[in-house]
Short mmCIF file of C-alpha atoms and ligand atoms in Angstrom, two decimals:
data_model
loop_
_atom_site.label_atom_id
_atom_site.label_comp_id
_atom_site.label_asym_id
_atom_site.label_seq_id
_atom_site.Cartn_x
_atom_site.Cartn_y
_atom_site.Cartn_z
CA MET A 1 82.43 145.42 47.44
CA ARG A 2 78.43 145.76 47.34
CA GLU A 3 77.80 142.91 45.07
CA TYR A 4 74.09 143.33 44.18
CA ASN A 5 73.16 141.47 41.58
CA ILE A 6 72.79 137.74 42.27
CA SER A 7 73.77 136.10 38.54
CA LEU A 8 72.65 131.98 38.79
CA ASP A 9 74.71 130.18 35.52
CA ALA A 10 72.87 128.92 32.83
CA LYS A 11 73.49 125.57 33.40
CA LYS A 12 71.33 125.53 37.03
CA LEU A 13 68.13 126.74 35.11
CA PRO A 14 65.41 124.27 36.98
CA THR A 15 64.78 122.06 34.89
CA ALA A 16 60.71 121.06 36.82
CA TRP A 17 57.82 122.53 37.99
CA TYR A 18 57.73 122.14 41.64
CA ASN A 19 53.67 121.19 42.62
CA ILE A 20 52.64 122.15 45.50
CA THR A 21 49.68 119.97 45.79
CA PRO A 22 51.73 116.96 47.60
CA ASP A 23 52.51 119.16 49.97
CA LEU A 24 49.81 120.88 50.98
CA PRO A 25 47.66 120.85 54.54
CA THR A 26 44.81 119.50 53.23
CA PRO A 27 43.71 117.95 49.79
CA MET A 28 41.35 120.72 47.95
CA ALA A 29 38.48 120.44 47.77
CA PRO A 30 36.93 119.55 43.85
CA PRO A 31 35.67 121.62 41.06
CA LEU A 32 32.25 121.26 40.60
CA HIS A 33 30.62 121.15 37.26
CA PRO A 34 28.72 124.54 36.29
CA GLN A 35 25.62 123.21 34.93
CA THR A 36 25.66 120.06 37.33
CA MET A 37 27.43 121.08 40.19
CA LYS A 38 29.22 117.82 40.78
CA PRO A 39 32.79 116.55 40.56
CA LEU A 40 34.86 117.65 37.73
CA ALA A 41 35.17 114.77 35.23
CA PRO A 42 38.38 115.52 32.95
CA ASP A 43 37.19 114.75 29.81
CA ASP A 44 35.03 118.64 31.23
CA LEU A 45 37.31 120.72 30.72
CA ALA A 46 38.30 118.79 27.13
CA ALA A 47 36.34 121.47 25.32
CA ILE A 48 38.45 124.29 26.11
CA PHE A 49 42.00 123.18 28.01
CA PRO A 50 44.38 121.07 25.14
CA MET A 51 44.74 116.85 26.90
CA ASN A 52 47.53 117.49 29.05
CA LEU A 53 47.19 121.06 31.08
CA ILE A 54 44.04 119.37 31.91
CA GLU A 55 46.25 116.58 33.51
CA GLN A 56 49.24 118.74 35.18
CA GLU A 57 45.83 120.47 36.23
CA MET A 58 45.05 118.00 37.98
CA SER A 59 48.58 115.95 39.29
CA ALA A 60 49.12 114.73 41.67
CA ALA A 61 52.90 114.43 41.05
CA PRO A 62 55.78 116.62 43.32
CA ALA A 63 57.38 117.18 39.90
CA ILE A 64 56.90 117.75 36.74
CA ASP A 65 59.33 118.07 34.20
CA ILE A 66 59.22 121.46 31.57
CA PRO A 67 60.21 120.35 27.73
CA GLY A 68 62.88 121.10 25.94
CA GLU A 69 61.19 122.74 24.00
CA VAL A 70 60.10 125.11 26.33
CA MET A 71 63.45 125.11 28.78
CA ASP A 72 64.18 126.52 25.08
CA VAL A 73 62.36 129.07 24.83
CA TYR A 74 63.08 130.12 29.07
CA ARG A 75 67.66 130.48 27.88
CA LEU A 76 65.95 133.44 26.04
CA PHE A 77 65.24 135.59 29.36
CA ARG A 78 66.24 133.48 32.50
CA PRO A 79 67.55 132.75 34.65
CA THR A 80 65.93 136.54 35.63
CA PRO A 81 68.57 138.00 38.61
CA LEU A 82 67.52 138.45 42.42
CA ARG A 83 68.74 142.03 43.46
CA ARG A 84 69.90 143.16 46.79
CA ALA A 85 67.89 145.60 47.04
CA TYR A 86 71.12 147.79 48.84
CA ARG A 87 70.11 151.50 47.39
CA LEU A 88 66.27 150.99 48.82
CA GLU A 89 67.96 149.63 52.28
CA ASP A 90 69.90 153.11 52.95
CA ALA A 91 67.00 155.21 52.12
CA LEU A 92 65.03 153.29 54.72
CA ASP A 93 68.12 152.95 57.50
CA THR A 94 66.64 149.29 57.49
CA PRO A 95 68.98 146.40 59.53
CA ALA A 96 66.01 144.54 57.14
CA ARG A 97 67.74 143.04 54.35
CA ILE A 98 66.39 143.35 51.55
CA TYR A 99 65.74 141.04 48.00
CA TYR A 100 64.07 140.99 45.40
CA LYS A 101 63.43 138.73 42.17
CA ASN A 102 62.91 140.89 39.29
CA GLU A 103 60.45 139.52 36.57
CA SER A 104 60.44 142.40 34.84
CA VAL A 105 62.73 141.68 32.22
CA ALA A 106 61.08 139.08 30.57
CA PRO A 107 60.77 140.45 27.30
CA SER A 108 56.78 140.82 27.67
CA GLY A 109 57.90 142.78 30.78
CA SER A 110 55.87 140.72 33.49
CA HIS A 111 56.21 136.90 34.81
CA LYS A 112 53.55 136.44 33.22
CA ILE A 113 55.06 134.71 29.60
CA ASN A 114 56.09 131.55 32.20
CA THR A 115 52.68 129.84 31.05
CA ALA A 116 52.25 131.33 28.70
CA ILE A 117 55.01 129.52 26.95
CA ALA A 118 54.57 126.47 28.91
CA GLN A 119 50.38 126.84 27.16
CA ALA A 120 51.11 127.70 24.23
CA TYR A 121 53.66 124.88 23.77
CA TYR A 122 51.07 122.24 24.93
CA ASN A 123 48.99 123.48 22.71
CA LYS A 124 51.09 123.26 19.96
CA GLU A 125 51.87 119.62 21.35
CA GLU A 126 47.80 118.61 20.41
CA GLY A 127 47.99 120.68 17.12
CA ILE A 128 45.82 123.26 18.38
CA ARG A 129 46.76 126.32 16.06
CA ALA A 130 44.41 129.31 17.32
CA MET A 131 44.20 130.16 21.52
CA SER A 132 40.87 132.91 22.90
CA THR A 133 42.44 134.22 26.36
CA GLU A 134 40.94 137.14 28.46
CA THR A 135 42.98 140.37 29.19
CA GLY A 136 42.24 143.04 32.08
CA ALA A 137 45.74 145.33 32.24
CA GLY A 138 46.83 143.75 28.90
CA GLN A 139 50.41 142.37 30.12
CA TRP A 140 48.65 138.55 29.77
CA GLY A 141 47.22 139.95 25.95
CA THR A 142 50.80 140.85 25.32
CA ALA A 143 52.39 137.10 27.22
CA LEU A 144 50.76 134.61 25.36
CA SER A 145 50.95 136.95 22.17
CA ILE A 146 54.82 136.77 21.40
CA ALA A 147 54.27 133.03 22.78
CA CYS A 148 51.95 131.85 20.69
CA GLN A 149 54.35 133.24 17.93
CA PHE A 150 57.43 131.55 18.93
CA PHE A 151 54.92 128.07 18.76
CA GLY A 152 53.61 129.39 15.34
CA ILE A 153 49.24 129.44 17.05
CA GLU A 154 46.69 132.53 16.42
CA CYS A 155 46.13 135.05 19.52
CA ASN A 156 42.36 136.12 19.84
CA VAL A 157 42.46 138.67 22.72
CA TYR A 158 39.83 140.42 23.91
CA MET A 159 41.03 142.96 26.23
CA VAL A 160 38.50 144.20 29.38
CA ARG A 161 36.87 147.67 26.64
CA VAL A 162 38.42 150.55 30.29
CA SER A 163 41.77 149.00 29.23
CA TYR A 164 41.37 149.12 25.07
CA GLU A 165 40.05 152.76 25.72
CA GLN A 166 43.04 154.07 28.10
CA LYS A 167 45.64 151.47 27.07
CA PRO A 168 46.77 151.99 23.48
CA TYR A 169 50.57 151.39 23.12
CA ARG A 170 49.88 147.93 25.27
CA ARG A 171 46.51 147.10 23.00
CA THR A 172 50.08 147.98 19.96
CA LEU A 173 51.89 146.34 21.78
CA ILE A 174 50.05 143.24 21.79
CA GLN A 175 49.13 143.59 17.97
CA THR A 176 53.00 144.12 17.42
CA TYR A 177 53.92 140.67 19.00
CA GLY A 178 50.67 139.76 16.42
CA GLY A 179 47.64 138.93 18.60
CA LYS A 180 44.50 140.03 17.19
CA VAL A 181 42.66 142.49 19.47
CA PHE A 182 38.94 142.68 20.47
CA PRO A 183 37.46 144.96 23.26
CA SER A 184 35.18 143.03 25.30
CA PRO A 185 32.57 143.50 26.47
CA GLY A 186 32.43 143.39 21.65
CA GLU A 187 28.91 142.45 19.73
CA THR A 188 31.26 139.19 18.34
CA THR A 189 29.75 136.80 20.99
CA GLU A 190 26.73 135.74 22.79
CA SER A 191 27.81 136.69 25.90
CA GLY A 192 29.44 139.99 25.19
CA ARG A 193 25.91 140.53 23.31
CA ALA A 194 23.97 140.09 26.86
CA PHE A 195 26.88 142.07 29.05
CA LEU A 196 26.08 144.89 26.56
CA SER A 197 22.17 144.51 26.38
CA THR A 198 21.56 144.95 29.84
CA ASN A 199 24.57 147.67 30.29
CA PRO A 200 25.17 149.54 27.39
CA ASP A 201 27.94 151.57 28.73
CA THR A 202 29.75 149.24 30.79
CA THR A 203 33.39 149.40 30.96
CA GLY A 204 33.77 145.29 31.34
CA SER A 205 35.09 144.04 33.71
CA LEU A 206 37.88 140.40 33.78
CA GLY A 207 34.85 137.75 34.19
CA MET A 208 33.33 139.24 30.71
CA ALA A 209 36.67 139.32 28.60
CA ILE A 210 36.55 134.99 30.04
CA SER A 211 33.50 134.79 29.63
CA GLU A 212 33.89 135.47 25.70
CA ALA A 213 37.10 133.67 25.66
CA VAL A 214 35.17 130.80 26.68
CA GLU A 215 32.59 131.29 24.33
CA VAL A 216 34.73 131.67 21.94
CA ALA A 217 36.99 127.92 22.77
CA ALA A 218 33.91 126.04 23.36
CA LYS A 219 31.15 126.79 20.31
CA SER A 220 35.38 126.07 18.22
CA GLY A 221 33.90 122.54 17.67
CA GLY A 222 37.98 121.37 19.09
CA LYS A 223 40.08 123.82 16.49
CA VAL A 224 40.77 126.67 19.37
CA LYS A 225 41.53 126.35 22.93
CA TYR A 226 41.76 128.67 25.77
CA GLY A 227 44.07 129.98 27.97
CA LEU A 228 44.37 131.92 31.54
CA GLY A 229 46.45 133.49 32.37
CA SER A 230 46.24 132.84 36.01
CA VAL A 231 44.56 130.97 39.39
CA LEU A 232 44.82 127.78 37.70
CA ASN A 233 47.22 125.17 39.29
CA HIS A 234 49.35 124.63 35.53
CA VAL A 235 49.83 127.65 35.84
CA LEU A 236 50.59 128.82 39.07
CA LEU A 237 52.80 125.48 38.68
CA HIS A 238 54.84 126.99 35.79
CA GLN A 239 55.29 130.05 37.74
CA THR A 240 57.61 127.80 39.96
CA VAL A 241 60.63 128.50 37.79
CA ILE A 242 60.45 131.96 39.99
CA GLY A 243 61.04 130.95 43.77
CA LEU A 244 63.45 127.75 42.05
CA GLU A 245 65.41 130.02 40.59
CA ALA A 246 65.26 132.15 43.96
CA ILE A 247 66.71 129.46 46.40
CA GLN A 248 68.74 128.50 44.69
CA GLN A 249 70.57 132.92 44.45
CA MET A 250 69.70 133.05 47.73
CA GLU A 251 71.93 130.32 48.46
CA GLN A 252 74.37 132.29 46.70
CA ALA A 253 74.30 134.36 49.04
CA GLU A 254 73.97 132.71 51.94
CA ALA A 255 70.62 133.78 52.92
CA TYR A 256 67.09 133.04 53.43
CA PRO A 257 64.39 134.27 53.70
CA ASP A 258 62.17 135.49 57.14
CA ILE A 259 59.66 136.94 54.71
CA VAL A 260 59.06 135.94 50.68
CA ILE A 261 55.80 138.67 49.46
CA GLY A 262 53.85 138.60 46.60
CA CYS A 263 51.05 141.25 44.51
CA CYS A 264 48.67 138.73 44.62
CA GLY A 265 46.17 139.79 41.31
CA GLY A 266 44.59 134.99 40.44
CA GLY A 267 47.58 135.07 42.40
CA SER A 268 50.37 133.34 39.82
CA ASN A 269 53.52 135.52 41.31
CA PHE A 270 53.03 135.42 44.45
CA ALA A 271 53.03 131.62 44.45
CA GLY A 272 55.51 130.89 41.41
CA LEU A 273 57.51 132.37 43.93
CA ALA A 274 56.22 131.82 47.11
CA PHE A 275 55.32 127.86 46.69
CA PRO A 276 59.04 126.48 45.92
CA TYR A 277 59.78 128.19 49.21
CA TYR A 278 56.93 126.43 50.79
CA GLY A 279 57.91 123.14 49.97
CA ASP A 280 61.70 124.11 50.68
CA ALA A 281 60.89 125.41 54.16
CA LYS A 282 58.30 122.55 54.72
CA HIS A 283 61.48 119.82 54.52
CA ARG A 284 63.82 122.07 56.27
CA GLY A 285 61.94 122.43 58.98
CA LYS A 286 61.94 126.48 58.77
CA SER A 287 58.90 129.48 58.83
CA ILE A 288 58.03 131.92 56.79
CA ASP A 289 56.52 134.18 57.17
CA PHE A 290 54.12 133.90 53.28
CA ILE A 291 52.45 137.71 53.07
CA ALA A 292 49.84 138.09 49.57
CA VAL A 293 49.51 142.05 48.60
CA GLU A 294 46.22 143.01 47.28
CA PRO A 295 44.82 146.22 46.21
CA ALA A 296 41.96 147.75 49.65
CA SER A 297 39.06 148.29 46.87
CA CYS A 298 39.06 144.69 45.63
CA PRO A 299 40.16 142.90 48.75
CA THR A 300 38.86 139.53 47.92
CA LEU A 301 41.61 137.52 50.89
CA THR A 302 40.91 140.39 53.27
CA ARG A 303 37.41 140.58 52.94
CA GLY A 304 35.72 137.90 51.11
CA HIS A 305 34.56 134.65 51.33
CA TYR A 306 35.72 131.36 51.89
CA ALA A 307 33.27 129.39 48.92
CA TYR A 308 32.92 128.32 46.42
CA ASP A 309 32.41 130.21 42.57
CA PHE A 310 32.56 130.76 39.11
CA GLY A 311 35.25 132.58 37.74
CA ASP A 312 33.44 134.44 35.08
CA THR A 313 30.43 136.70 34.41
CA ALA A 314 28.09 134.42 32.37
CA ARG A 315 28.74 131.85 34.77
CA THR A 316 30.25 129.46 32.84
CA THR A 317 33.00 127.79 34.25
CA PRO A 318 33.76 126.03 36.81
CA LEU A 319 33.26 126.22 40.39
CA LEU A 320 36.43 126.52 42.69
CA LYS A 321 36.68 126.79 45.57
CA GLN A 322 38.93 130.13 46.50
CA TYR A 323 37.71 133.73 47.86
CA THR A 324 35.35 135.33 46.47
CA LEU A 325 34.15 138.60 46.48
CA GLY A 326 31.36 137.89 43.60
CA HIS A 327 31.13 136.62 40.40
CA ASN A 328 29.60 140.28 39.42
CA PHE A 329 31.64 142.23 42.00
CA MET A 330 33.36 145.43 39.89
CA PRO A 331 35.75 146.81 40.76
CA PRO A 332 36.39 150.37 40.99
CA GLY A 333 38.48 151.30 37.88
CA ILE A 334 42.13 151.49 40.44
CA HIS A 335 45.29 151.60 37.88
CA ALA A 336 47.08 148.07 39.41
CA GLY A 337 43.98 146.74 36.42
CA GLY A 338 46.30 142.74 37.17
CA LEU A 339 45.10 143.08 40.47
CA ARG A 340 41.27 143.35 39.79
CA TYR A 341 39.86 139.63 39.81
CA HIS A 342 36.93 138.97 42.34
CA GLY A 343 38.49 135.45 43.30
CA VAL A 344 42.36 133.91 43.87
CA ALA A 345 43.69 131.04 43.26
CA GLN A 346 42.35 127.92 44.73
CA GLN A 347 46.07 126.89 46.20
CA ILE A 348 46.92 130.02 47.42
CA ALA A 349 42.61 130.51 49.45
CA LEU A 350 43.32 127.06 51.23
CA LEU A 351 46.88 128.23 51.75
CA VAL A 352 45.31 131.33 53.55
CA ASN A 353 42.53 129.44 55.17
CA GLU A 354 44.57 127.22 56.58
CA GLY A 355 46.66 130.44 58.37
CA ALA A 356 49.98 128.64 56.20
CA MET A 357 49.93 132.31 54.58
CA ARG A 358 47.85 135.72 54.53
CA ALA A 359 47.15 138.27 53.31
CA VAL A 360 47.55 142.01 53.49
CA SER A 361 46.10 145.01 52.01
CA CYS A 362 47.25 148.76 50.81
CA LEU A 363 45.27 151.73 49.30
CA GLN A 364 46.74 152.59 46.23
CA ASN A 365 48.59 156.99 47.02
CA PRO A 366 50.75 154.43 50.29
CA MET A 367 51.95 152.67 47.30
CA PHE A 368 52.12 154.56 44.91
CA GLU A 369 54.77 156.43 47.52
CA ALA A 370 57.31 153.61 47.88
CA CYS A 371 56.44 153.40 43.42
CA LEU A 372 58.80 156.21 43.28
CA LEU A 373 60.56 155.37 46.52
CA PHE A 374 61.93 152.09 44.36
CA ALA A 375 62.25 154.08 41.13
CA ARG A 376 64.92 157.07 42.78
CA THR A 377 66.77 154.30 44.64
CA GLU A 378 66.84 150.83 42.80
CA GLY A 379 66.63 152.87 38.86
CA ILE A 380 63.37 150.20 38.46
CA VAL A 381 59.73 151.56 37.31
CA PRO A 382 57.56 148.72 38.37
CA ALA A 383 53.45 148.40 37.27
CA PRO A 384 52.02 149.50 39.65
CA GLU A 385 50.75 146.22 41.16
CA THR A 386 54.39 144.85 42.29
CA GLY A 387 54.18 148.31 44.19
CA HIS A 388 52.20 146.84 46.46
CA ALA A 389 54.66 144.27 46.95
CA ILE A 390 57.20 146.75 46.93
CA ARG A 391 55.23 148.81 49.65
CA VAL A 392 54.40 145.77 51.73
CA ALA A 393 58.04 144.99 51.96
CA VAL A 394 59.29 148.13 52.79
CA ASP A 395 56.74 148.13 55.50
CA GLU A 396 58.49 145.67 57.25
CA ALA A 397 62.12 146.58 56.84
CA LEU A 398 60.10 149.73 58.41
CA LYS A 399 59.51 147.55 61.50
CA CYS A 400 62.76 146.60 61.45
CA LYS A 401 63.72 150.09 62.11
CA GLU A 402 62.20 150.15 64.92
CA SER A 403 62.44 146.83 66.32
CA GLY A 404 66.38 146.12 65.32
CA GLU A 405 65.99 142.93 64.49
CA ALA A 406 67.58 142.14 60.61
CA LYS A 407 65.54 140.35 59.03
CA THR A 408 66.16 138.60 55.29
CA ILE A 409 62.90 139.89 53.29
CA LEU A 410 62.41 138.28 49.64
CA PHE A 411 59.69 139.92 47.22
CA ASN A 412 58.92 139.62 43.57
CA LEU A 413 59.58 142.52 40.97
CA SER A 414 56.01 141.28 39.59
CA GLY A 415 56.63 143.73 35.90
CA HIS A 416 57.74 147.22 35.18
CA GLY A 417 54.75 150.10 34.43
CA HIS A 418 56.63 150.93 31.53
CA PHE A 419 53.25 151.07 29.74
CA ASP A 420 51.79 152.53 33.45
CA MET A 421 52.70 155.31 32.83
CA THR A 422 49.20 157.83 33.30
CA ALA A 423 48.80 155.89 36.37
CA TYR A 424 52.52 157.74 37.36
CA GLU A 425 50.82 160.81 35.86
CA ALA A 426 48.06 160.47 38.05
CA TYR A 427 50.15 159.74 41.61
CA LEU A 428 52.12 162.76 40.64
CA SER A 429 49.79 165.51 40.02
CA GLY A 430 47.96 164.53 43.28
CA LYS A 431 44.30 163.07 41.68
CA LEU A 432 43.99 159.56 42.98
CA THR A 433 41.77 158.24 44.92
CA ASP A 434 41.38 156.18 48.03
CA HIS A 435 38.22 154.63 47.60
CA ALA A 436 37.81 152.54 51.16
CA LEU A 437 35.13 149.94 49.72
CA ASP A 438 32.44 150.12 51.63
CA ALA A 439 30.51 147.02 52.79
CA ALA A 440 27.52 147.66 51.20
CA VAL A 441 29.09 147.50 48.00
CA LEU A 442 31.09 143.63 48.72
CA GLU A 443 27.53 142.74 50.70
CA ALA A 444 25.51 143.58 47.46
CA ALA A 445 28.14 140.88 45.21
CA GLU A 446 28.99 138.29 47.31
CA ALA A 447 24.67 138.27 47.25
CA ALA A 448 25.86 136.22 44.05
CA ILE A 449 27.92 133.91 45.44
CA PRO A 450 25.97 129.87 44.77
CA LYS A 451 25.47 128.61 47.71
CA VAL A 452 27.12 125.02 47.01
CA THR A 453 26.82 122.36 48.94
CA VAL A 454 29.18 118.96 48.30
CA GLU A 455 28.26 115.06 48.55
CA SER A 456 30.90 113.24 48.79
C1 LIG B 501 48.97 140.39 35.77
C2 LIG B 501 50.05 140.95 37.11
C3 LIG B 501 49.26 140.38 38.26
C4 LIG B 501 48.53 139.81 39.07
O1 LIG B 501 48.66 138.30 38.20
P1 LIG B 501 48.76 137.53 39.97
O2 LIG B 501 48.51 136.63 38.47
O3 LIG B 501 48.08 137.88 40.33
O4 LIG B 501 50.34 137.26 39.82
C5 LIG B 501 51.23 141.60 39.08
N1 LIG B 501 52.32 141.59 38.92
C6 LIG B 501 52.00 141.85 37.28
C7 LIG B 501 53.72 142.90 37.18
C8 LIG B 501 50.97 141.74 36.13
O5 LIG B 501 51.43 141.23 35.37
#
């Protein structure tokens, strides 16, 4: 009998997050202050983040205990299932064994709630009553809204205008969970008004929405703090529950991955699965092929520069050493909204730069083709973001078919696509275009990357 689902006893829920910082092959470059360009002090971040999260951001401890109140909310939906994709394997006629960790069963429909719960909790611990944030496709705004609700915090969401208009159900979902939604850019902030005066018809971008949300926190006199849904060390840290559970579940299935795959926007779901395995493989002397998958139209890791850059368009965030397409980069309006970000987590950038992990990109039509195959074999409709990971899992399984190798492939099913039916409709009716990004567009955006020399 086939064992499709590898469940994990609720008693085995991880009780500490895995911090990759001490395991990195080289130390991270220090974050820089946006005005002085000097290495950042913890206090520099205190205007927008609570101190407990700043400490986590800078921590070099190998593990950080998960507070009991966070564990309590995690237990609503964790451990999430790990499934062997037998039906997908059959359809591909591959000797490869494909497994996926199913984060789509989380209340908000994606992995993002793993950090949202932790961030809301730490803000509550510091007496904060309101948070501000940005959202692109809407998944992060959804996750933080419900998490804030759990901890009695008001949640203000700056939603990229194009999503605000094209995804009314996402907006309504955020409101259902108690969040307040503002289209970005908008008239309520100084940076929003500036973006609109330069470009009245702008559809917005994640970079602009971050500027607005950060401004609201920075000008609140400590009343409102800001929460980011990806990129930062502490966000990736919180997501490691995914991989820590997966390691135990794969052990139960007597399987060890040769390949670990995740789609990569800011990098949090990829890191959530890959980082604990990176540590595990390092300590056991094993080797794993880690693959981050990004859209060909926002090719941060595959075509960007390894350099210091801002996280937002208005140049208000600290500079992080990362792969970047330039903080002014406006990605084309592809359907994987959660992957449209000019930068990426510094920890992932470092690992890719060191050759410890690798990145590939894919176009949206082949990506949706894999989504349909997955939906029709496994029964789950994936988010278009997740489709990038599925495409590469399928490609790797097809390579195994050619070579006859029975590799073990593990990917992260970061979220479901129930709010992405317009995207599926466009694909099914043949209206989806594939843009190969023009080198000139990339060059123009790269010109904005600041030239930074760090004094040590
Ligand atoms: C936001 C999102 C992503 C991309 O963000 P990462 O931080 O790179 O994980 C991927 N998949 C889903 C379903 C998302 O909601």
